[in-house]
CSV table of C-alpha atoms and ligand atoms in Angstrom, one decimal:
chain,number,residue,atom,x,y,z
A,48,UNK,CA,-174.2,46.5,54.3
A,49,UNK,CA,-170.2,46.0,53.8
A,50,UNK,CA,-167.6,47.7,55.7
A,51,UNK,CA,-164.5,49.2,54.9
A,52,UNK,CA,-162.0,49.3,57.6
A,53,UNK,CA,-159.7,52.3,56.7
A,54,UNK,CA,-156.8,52.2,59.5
A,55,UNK,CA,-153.3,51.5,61.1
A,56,UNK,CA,-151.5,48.2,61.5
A,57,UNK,CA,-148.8,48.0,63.8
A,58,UNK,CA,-146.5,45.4,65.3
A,59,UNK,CA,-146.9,45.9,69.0
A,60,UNK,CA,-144.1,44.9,71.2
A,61,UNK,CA,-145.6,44.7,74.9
A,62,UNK,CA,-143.4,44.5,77.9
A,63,UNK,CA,-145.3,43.2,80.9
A,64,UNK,CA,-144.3,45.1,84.2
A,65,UNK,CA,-144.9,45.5,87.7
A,66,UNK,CA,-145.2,50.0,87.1
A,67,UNK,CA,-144.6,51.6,84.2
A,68,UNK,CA,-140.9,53.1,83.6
A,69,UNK,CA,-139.9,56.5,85.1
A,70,UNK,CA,-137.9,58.8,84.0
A,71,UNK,CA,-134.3,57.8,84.6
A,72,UNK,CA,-135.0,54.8,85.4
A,73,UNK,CA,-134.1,51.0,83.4
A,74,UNK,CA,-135.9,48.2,84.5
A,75,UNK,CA,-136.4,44.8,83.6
A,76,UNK,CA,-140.0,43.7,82.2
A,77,UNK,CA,-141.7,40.3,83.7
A,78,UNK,CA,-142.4,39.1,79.8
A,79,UNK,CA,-142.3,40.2,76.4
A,80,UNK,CA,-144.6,39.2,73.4
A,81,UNK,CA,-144.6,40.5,70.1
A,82,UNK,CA,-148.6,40.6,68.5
A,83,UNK,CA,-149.7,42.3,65.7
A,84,UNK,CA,-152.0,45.3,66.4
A,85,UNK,CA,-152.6,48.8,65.6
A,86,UNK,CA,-156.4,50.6,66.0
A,87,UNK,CA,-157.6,49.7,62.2
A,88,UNK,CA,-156.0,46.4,62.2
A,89,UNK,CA,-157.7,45.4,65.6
A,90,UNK,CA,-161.2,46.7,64.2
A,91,UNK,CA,-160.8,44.8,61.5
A,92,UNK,CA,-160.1,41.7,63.7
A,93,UNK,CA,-163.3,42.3,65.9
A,94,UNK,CA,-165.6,42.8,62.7
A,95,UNK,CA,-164.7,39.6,61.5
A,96,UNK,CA,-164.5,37.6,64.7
A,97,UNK,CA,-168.1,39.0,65.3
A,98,UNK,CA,-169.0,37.7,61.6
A,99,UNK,CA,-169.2,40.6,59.7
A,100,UNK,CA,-168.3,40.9,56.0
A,101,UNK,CA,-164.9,42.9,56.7
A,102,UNK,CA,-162.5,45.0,53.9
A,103,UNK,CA,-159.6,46.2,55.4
A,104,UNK,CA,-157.2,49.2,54.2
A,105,UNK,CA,-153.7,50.8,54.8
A,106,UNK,CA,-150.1,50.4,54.6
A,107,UNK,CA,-147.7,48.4,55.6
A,108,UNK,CA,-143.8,48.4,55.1
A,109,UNK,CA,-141.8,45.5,53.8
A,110,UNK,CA,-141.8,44.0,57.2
A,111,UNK,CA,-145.2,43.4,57.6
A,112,UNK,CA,-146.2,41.7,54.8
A,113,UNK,CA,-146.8,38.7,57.8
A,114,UNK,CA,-149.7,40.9,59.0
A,115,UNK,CA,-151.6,40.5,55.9
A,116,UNK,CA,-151.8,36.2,56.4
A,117,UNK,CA,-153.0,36.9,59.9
A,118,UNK,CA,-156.2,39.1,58.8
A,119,UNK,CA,-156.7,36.9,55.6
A,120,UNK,CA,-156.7,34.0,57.6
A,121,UNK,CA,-159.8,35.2,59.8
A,122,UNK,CA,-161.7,36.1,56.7
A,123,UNK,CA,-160.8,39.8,56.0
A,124,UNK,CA,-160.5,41.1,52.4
A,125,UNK,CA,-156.8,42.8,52.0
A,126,UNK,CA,-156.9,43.0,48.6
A,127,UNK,CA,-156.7,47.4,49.1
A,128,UNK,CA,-153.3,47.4,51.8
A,129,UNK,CA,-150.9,49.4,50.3
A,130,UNK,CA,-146.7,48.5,50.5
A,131,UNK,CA,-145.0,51.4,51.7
A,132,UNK,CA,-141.1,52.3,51.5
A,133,UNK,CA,-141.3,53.4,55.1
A,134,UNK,CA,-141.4,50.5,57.7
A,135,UNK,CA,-144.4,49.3,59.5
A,136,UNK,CA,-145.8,50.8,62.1
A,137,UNK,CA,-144.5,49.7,65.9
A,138,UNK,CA,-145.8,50.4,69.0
A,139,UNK,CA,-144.0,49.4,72.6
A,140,UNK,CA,-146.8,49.0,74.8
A,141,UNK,CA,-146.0,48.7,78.7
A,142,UNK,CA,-148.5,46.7,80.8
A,143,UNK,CA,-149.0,47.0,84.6
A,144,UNK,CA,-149.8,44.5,87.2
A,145,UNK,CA,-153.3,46.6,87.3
A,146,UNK,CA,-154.0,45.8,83.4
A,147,UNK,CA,-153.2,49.7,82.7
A,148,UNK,CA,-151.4,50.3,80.1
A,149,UNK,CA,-149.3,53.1,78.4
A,150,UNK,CA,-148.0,52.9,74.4
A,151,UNK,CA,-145.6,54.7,72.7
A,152,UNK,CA,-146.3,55.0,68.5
A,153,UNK,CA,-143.2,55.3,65.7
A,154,UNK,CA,-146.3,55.9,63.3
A,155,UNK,CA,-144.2,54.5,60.2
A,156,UNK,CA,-145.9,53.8,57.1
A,157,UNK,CA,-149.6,54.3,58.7
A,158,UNK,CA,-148.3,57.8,58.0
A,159,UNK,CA,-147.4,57.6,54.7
A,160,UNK,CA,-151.3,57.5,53.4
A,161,UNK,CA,-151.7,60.0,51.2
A,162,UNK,CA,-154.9,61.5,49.7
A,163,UNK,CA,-154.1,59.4,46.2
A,164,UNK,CA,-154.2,56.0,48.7
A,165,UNK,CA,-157.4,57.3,49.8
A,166,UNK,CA,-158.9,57.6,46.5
A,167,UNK,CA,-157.9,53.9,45.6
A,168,UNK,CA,-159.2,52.5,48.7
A,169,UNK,CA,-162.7,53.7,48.1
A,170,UNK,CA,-163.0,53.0,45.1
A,171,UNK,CA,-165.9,50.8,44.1
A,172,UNK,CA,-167.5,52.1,47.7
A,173,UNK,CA,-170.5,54.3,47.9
A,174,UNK,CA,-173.7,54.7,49.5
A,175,UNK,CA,-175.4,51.7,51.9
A,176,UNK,CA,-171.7,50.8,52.5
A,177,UNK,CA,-169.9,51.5,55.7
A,178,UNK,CA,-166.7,52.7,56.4
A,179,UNK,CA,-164.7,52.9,60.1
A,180,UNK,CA,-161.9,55.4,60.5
A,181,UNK,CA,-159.6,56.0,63.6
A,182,UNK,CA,-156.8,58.7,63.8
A,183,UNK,CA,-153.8,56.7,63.6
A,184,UNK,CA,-153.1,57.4,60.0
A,185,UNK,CA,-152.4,60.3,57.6
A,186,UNK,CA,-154.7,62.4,55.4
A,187,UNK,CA,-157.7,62.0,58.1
A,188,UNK,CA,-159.3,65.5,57.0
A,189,UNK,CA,-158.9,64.0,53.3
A,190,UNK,CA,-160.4,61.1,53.9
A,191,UNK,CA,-163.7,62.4,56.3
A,192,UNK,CA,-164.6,64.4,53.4
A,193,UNK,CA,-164.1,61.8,50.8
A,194,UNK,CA,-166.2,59.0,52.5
A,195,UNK,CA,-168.9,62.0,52.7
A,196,UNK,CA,-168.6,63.1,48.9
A,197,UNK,CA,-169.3,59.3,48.0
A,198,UNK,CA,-172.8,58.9,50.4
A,199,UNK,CA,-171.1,56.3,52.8
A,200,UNK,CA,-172.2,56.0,56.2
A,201,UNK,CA,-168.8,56.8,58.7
A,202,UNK,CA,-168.1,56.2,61.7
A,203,UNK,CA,-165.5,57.7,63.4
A,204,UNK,CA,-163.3,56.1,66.5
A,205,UNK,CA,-161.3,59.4,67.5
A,206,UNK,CA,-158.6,57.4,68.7
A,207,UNK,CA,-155.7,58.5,70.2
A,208,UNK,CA,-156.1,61.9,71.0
A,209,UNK,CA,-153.9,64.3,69.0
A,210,UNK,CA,-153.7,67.6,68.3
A,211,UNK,CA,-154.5,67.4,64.7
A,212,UNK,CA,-157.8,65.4,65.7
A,213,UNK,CA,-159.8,69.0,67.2
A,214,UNK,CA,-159.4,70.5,63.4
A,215,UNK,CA,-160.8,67.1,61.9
A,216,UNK,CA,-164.6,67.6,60.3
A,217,UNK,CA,-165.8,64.9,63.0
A,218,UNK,CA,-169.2,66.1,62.9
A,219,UNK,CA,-169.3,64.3,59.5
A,220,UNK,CA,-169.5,61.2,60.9
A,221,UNK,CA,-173.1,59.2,61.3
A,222,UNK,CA,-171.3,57.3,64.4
A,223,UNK,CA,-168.8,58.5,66.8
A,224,UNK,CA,-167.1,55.6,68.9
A,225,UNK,CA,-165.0,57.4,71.7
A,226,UNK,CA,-164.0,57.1,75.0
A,227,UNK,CA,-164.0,60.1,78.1
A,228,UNK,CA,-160.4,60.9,77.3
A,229,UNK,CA,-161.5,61.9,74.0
A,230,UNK,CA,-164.3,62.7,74.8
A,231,UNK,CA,-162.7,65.4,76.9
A,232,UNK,CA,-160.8,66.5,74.1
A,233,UNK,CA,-163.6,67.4,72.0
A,234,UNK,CA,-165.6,69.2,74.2
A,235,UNK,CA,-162.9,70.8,76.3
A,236,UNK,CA,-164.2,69.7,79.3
A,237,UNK,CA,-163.1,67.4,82.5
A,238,UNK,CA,-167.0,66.8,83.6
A,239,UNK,CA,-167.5,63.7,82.4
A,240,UNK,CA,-170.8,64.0,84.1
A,241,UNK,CA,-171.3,66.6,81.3
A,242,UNK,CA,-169.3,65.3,78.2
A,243,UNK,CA,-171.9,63.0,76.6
A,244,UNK,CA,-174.6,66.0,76.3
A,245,UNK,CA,-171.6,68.4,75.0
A,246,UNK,CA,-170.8,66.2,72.5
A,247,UNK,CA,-174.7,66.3,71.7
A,248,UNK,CA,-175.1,70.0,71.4
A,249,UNK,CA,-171.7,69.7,69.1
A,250,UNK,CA,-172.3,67.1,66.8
A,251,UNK,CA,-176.5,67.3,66.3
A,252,UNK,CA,-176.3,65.1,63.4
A,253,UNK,CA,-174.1,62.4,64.9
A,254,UNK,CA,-175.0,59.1,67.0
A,255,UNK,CA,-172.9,59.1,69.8
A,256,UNK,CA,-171.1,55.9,71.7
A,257,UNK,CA,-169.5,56.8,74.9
A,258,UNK,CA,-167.8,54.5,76.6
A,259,UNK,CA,-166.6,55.4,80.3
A,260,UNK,CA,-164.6,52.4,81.7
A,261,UNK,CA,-166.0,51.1,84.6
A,262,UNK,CA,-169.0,53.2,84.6
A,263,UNK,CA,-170.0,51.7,81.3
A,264,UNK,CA,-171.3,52.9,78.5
A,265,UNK,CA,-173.4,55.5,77.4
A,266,UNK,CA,-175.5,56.6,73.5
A,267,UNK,CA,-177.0,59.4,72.7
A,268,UNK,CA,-179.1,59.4,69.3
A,269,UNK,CA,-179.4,61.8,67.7
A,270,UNK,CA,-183.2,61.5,67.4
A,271,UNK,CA,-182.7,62.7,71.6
A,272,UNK,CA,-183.1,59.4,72.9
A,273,UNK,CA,-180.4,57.8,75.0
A,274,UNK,CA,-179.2,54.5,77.1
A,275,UNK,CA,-176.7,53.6,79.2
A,276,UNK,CA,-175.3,50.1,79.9
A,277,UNK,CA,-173.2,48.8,82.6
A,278,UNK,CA,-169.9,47.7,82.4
A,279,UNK,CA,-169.7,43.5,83.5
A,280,UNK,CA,-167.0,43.2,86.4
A,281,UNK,CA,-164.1,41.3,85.8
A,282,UNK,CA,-161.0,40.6,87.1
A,283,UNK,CA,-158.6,43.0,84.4
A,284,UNK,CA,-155.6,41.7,83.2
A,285,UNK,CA,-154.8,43.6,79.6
A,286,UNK,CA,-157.0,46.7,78.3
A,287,UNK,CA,-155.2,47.0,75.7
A,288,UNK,CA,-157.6,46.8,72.5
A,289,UNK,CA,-161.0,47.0,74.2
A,290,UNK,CA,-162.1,49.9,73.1
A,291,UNK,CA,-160.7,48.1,69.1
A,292,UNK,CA,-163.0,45.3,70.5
A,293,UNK,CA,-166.0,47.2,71.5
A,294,UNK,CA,-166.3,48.8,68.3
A,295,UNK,CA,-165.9,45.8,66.2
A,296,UNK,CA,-168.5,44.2,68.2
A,297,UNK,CA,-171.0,46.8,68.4
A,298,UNK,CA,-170.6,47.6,64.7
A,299,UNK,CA,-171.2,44.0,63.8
A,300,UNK,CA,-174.8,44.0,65.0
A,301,UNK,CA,-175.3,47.4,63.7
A,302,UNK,CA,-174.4,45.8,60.4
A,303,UNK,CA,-176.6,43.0,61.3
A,304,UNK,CA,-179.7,45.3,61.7
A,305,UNK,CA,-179.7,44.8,65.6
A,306,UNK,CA,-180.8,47.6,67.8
A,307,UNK,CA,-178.6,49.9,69.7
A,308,UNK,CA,-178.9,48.3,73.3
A,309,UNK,CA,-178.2,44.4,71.7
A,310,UNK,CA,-174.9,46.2,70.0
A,311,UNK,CA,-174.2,48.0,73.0
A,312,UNK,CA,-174.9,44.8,75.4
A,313,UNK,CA,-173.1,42.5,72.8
A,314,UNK,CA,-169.9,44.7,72.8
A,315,UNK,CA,-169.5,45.3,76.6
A,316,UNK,CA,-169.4,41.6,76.6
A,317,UNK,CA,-166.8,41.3,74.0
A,318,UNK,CA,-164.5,44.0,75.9
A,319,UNK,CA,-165.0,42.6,79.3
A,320,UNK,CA,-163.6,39.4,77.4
A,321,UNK,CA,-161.0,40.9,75.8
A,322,UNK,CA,-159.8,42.9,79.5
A,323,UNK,CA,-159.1,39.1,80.8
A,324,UNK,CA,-156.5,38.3,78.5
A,325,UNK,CA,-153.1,39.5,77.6
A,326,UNK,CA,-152.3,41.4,74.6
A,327,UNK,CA,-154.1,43.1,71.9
A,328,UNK,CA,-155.3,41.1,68.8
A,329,UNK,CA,-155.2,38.2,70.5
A,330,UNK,CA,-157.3,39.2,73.6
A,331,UNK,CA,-160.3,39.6,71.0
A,332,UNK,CA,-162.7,36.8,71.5
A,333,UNK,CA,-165.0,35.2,68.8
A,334,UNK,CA,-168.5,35.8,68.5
A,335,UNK,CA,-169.5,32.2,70.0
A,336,UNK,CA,-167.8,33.1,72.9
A,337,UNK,CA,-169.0,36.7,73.6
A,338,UNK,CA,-173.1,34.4,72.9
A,339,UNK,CA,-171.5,32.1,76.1
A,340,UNK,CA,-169.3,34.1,78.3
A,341,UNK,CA,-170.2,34.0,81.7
A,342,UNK,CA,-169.0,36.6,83.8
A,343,UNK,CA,-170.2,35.2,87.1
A,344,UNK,CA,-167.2,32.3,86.3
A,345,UNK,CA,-164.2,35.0,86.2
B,620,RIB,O1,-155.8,50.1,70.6
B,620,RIB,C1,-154.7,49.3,70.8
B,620,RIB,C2,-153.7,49.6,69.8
B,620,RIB,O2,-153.2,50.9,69.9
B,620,RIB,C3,-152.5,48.7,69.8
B,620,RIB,O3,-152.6,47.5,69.2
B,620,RIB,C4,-151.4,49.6,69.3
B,620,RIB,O4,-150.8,49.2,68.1
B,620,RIB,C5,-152.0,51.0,69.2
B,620,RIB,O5,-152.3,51.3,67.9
C-alpha cells in the first residue's frame, strides 16, 4: 500500500526559554534555531524515516522551495507540492525548560489549497492506497470527501484544534490519530477517563488511536476490541512533533501489515525518542534507532 501525505509545511522558528512570554512582557530566549516543520511535512518525515514508500503534497511559497531538497533527500516523492503566491507557512514555537511548548501559526500558503489542488494531488490515487490528512490546511471538508469518493483508506490526525475541525466529516476516516485535547474537542467532554469510548459511540466505523501523554496510549477498533500501551519514561526535553512522530511510526507498520499493538509499541518508542531531542523534524529518529533505543540508558 502507498501513502499520500496531504499536509502543511512550515518553517518553524523556536525560541528556547526558561517560561513562555506573558502578556506585556519582552524577554530574551536562551537559543534560537530555525527547522523546517509543519504537521504534514513532519508525517511525511516519520513515514520515510520508518521506511515506508512516502508521497507528499501541499504548498509552499517562493521561500521554501529549500524544504522540498530536505524531504527529497530522505526519500519522499514531491513531485505533487504546489508553488503558491502567498509565502510559506511559519510557525514561532516557544520551548520551556519543562519541554512544553506553545506555537503560534501565520498559516500562509498551507492555506491557499484549494479544492482544484486537491483534485491534482489525488490524482492517479484510489483504492488499496492510503492517504494521511491533518487540519493545518485549506479545503479539509473538500478533501475528506474526495479521498472517500475515490475508495482510499484515510486517516485523519485532527491536529490543531480549530473551530472549523467539529463541522469536518471526520467519521469518514478508517483511522483517527488524536490526542486528549482533541479528543476533548470532539466529544465535548473534559473526562478523559471517558473520551476514548465517546469517540467510539461517535465514530462506529472508525479505528481509533488515542494518545494521552504520559498515561500512554490507547485503540479502540472498531470490531470492539481495545489496548492500551504505556508511555516509556524519559527525561523530556522538546515535544514538539511527537505526536508527527507517532503517527509516522505507527502508520509505517500498519503499511507494513503489522498488528495494532507492534504499531502502537513501535511508535511510543519513536515519540519517546523524539521528546529527548530539540526541535521538530530533526528530533524524529530513524527506524534503526527506534529497533535499538534503550530507554533504561536516558
Ligand atoms: O506538530 C509540530 C508542528 O506543528 C511544528 O513543526 C509546527 O510547524 C506546527 O505545525
Amino acid at each position: 500500500m502507498r501513502v499520500l501525505i496531504i499536509g502543511s509545511i512550515n518553517i518553524d522558528d523556536v525560541f528556547a526559554v526558561g517560561q513562555f512570554v506573558r502578556p506585556g512582557e519582552t524577554i530574551s530566549c536562551r537559543s534560537y534555531a530555525r527547522h523546517v516543520g509543519g504537521k504534514g511535512d513532519n508525517q511525511a518525515m516519520a513515514l520515510a524515516r520508518a521506511g515506508a514508500e512516502v508521497y507528499f503534497a501541499g504548498k509552499i511559497g517562493e521561500d521554501g522551495r529549500f524544504i522540498l531538497d530536505a524531504l527529497a533527500g530522505a526519500g519522499v516523492d514531491t513531485s505533487r507540492v504546489a508553488v503558491s503566491g502567498i509565502p510559506t507557512g511559519r510557525a514561532i514555537i516557544q520551548v520551556q525548560d519543562d519541554g512544553q511548548n506553545c506555537i503560534l501559526l501565520a498559516p500562509g500558503a498551507n492555506k491557499d489549497i484549494r479544492p482544484a489542488d486537491i483534485d491534482s494531488f489525488l490524482e492517479g490515487w484510489g483504492s488499496g492506497d492510503m492517504v494521511v490528512f491533518q487540519n493545518e490546511i485549506s479545503s479539509m471538508d473538500y478533501a475528506l470527501a474526495e479521498a472517500g469518493r475515490r475508495g482510499l483508506t484515510i486517516v485523519l490526525n485532527p491536529s490543531p484544534v480549530t473551530e472549523s475541525l467539529l463541522s469536518l466529516p471526520v467519521g469518514r476516516a478508517d483511522w483517527l490519530i488524536l490526542n486528549e485535547t482533541e479528543g476533548q474537542a470532539l466529544t465535548d467532554s473534559s473526562d478523559v477517563e471517558s473520551i476514548a469510548g465517546l469517540l467510539r459511540g461517535k465514530f462506529p466505523a472508525t479505528e481509533i488511536v488515542l494518545t494521552l501523554g504520559d498515561q500512554g496510549v490507547r485503540y479502540e477498533g472498531r470490531n470492539g476490541s481495545s489496548l492500551q500501551v504505556p508511555a516509556l519514561k524519559v527525561k523530556v526535553v522538546d515535544t514538539t512533533a511527537a505526536g508527527d512522530c507517532f503517527t509516522g511510526f505507527f502508520l509505517a507498520d500498519i503499511l507494513e501489515g503489522k498488528d495494532v499493538l507492534t504499531a502502537l509499541t513501535t511508535a511510543t518508542r519513536a515519540a519517546a525518542i523524539c521528546v529527548g531531542r530539540p526541535g521538530a523534524q530533526p528530533s524524529i529518529p530513524t527506524r534503526a534507532e527506534v529497533e535499538t533505543f534503550d530507554p533504561e540508558d536516558r
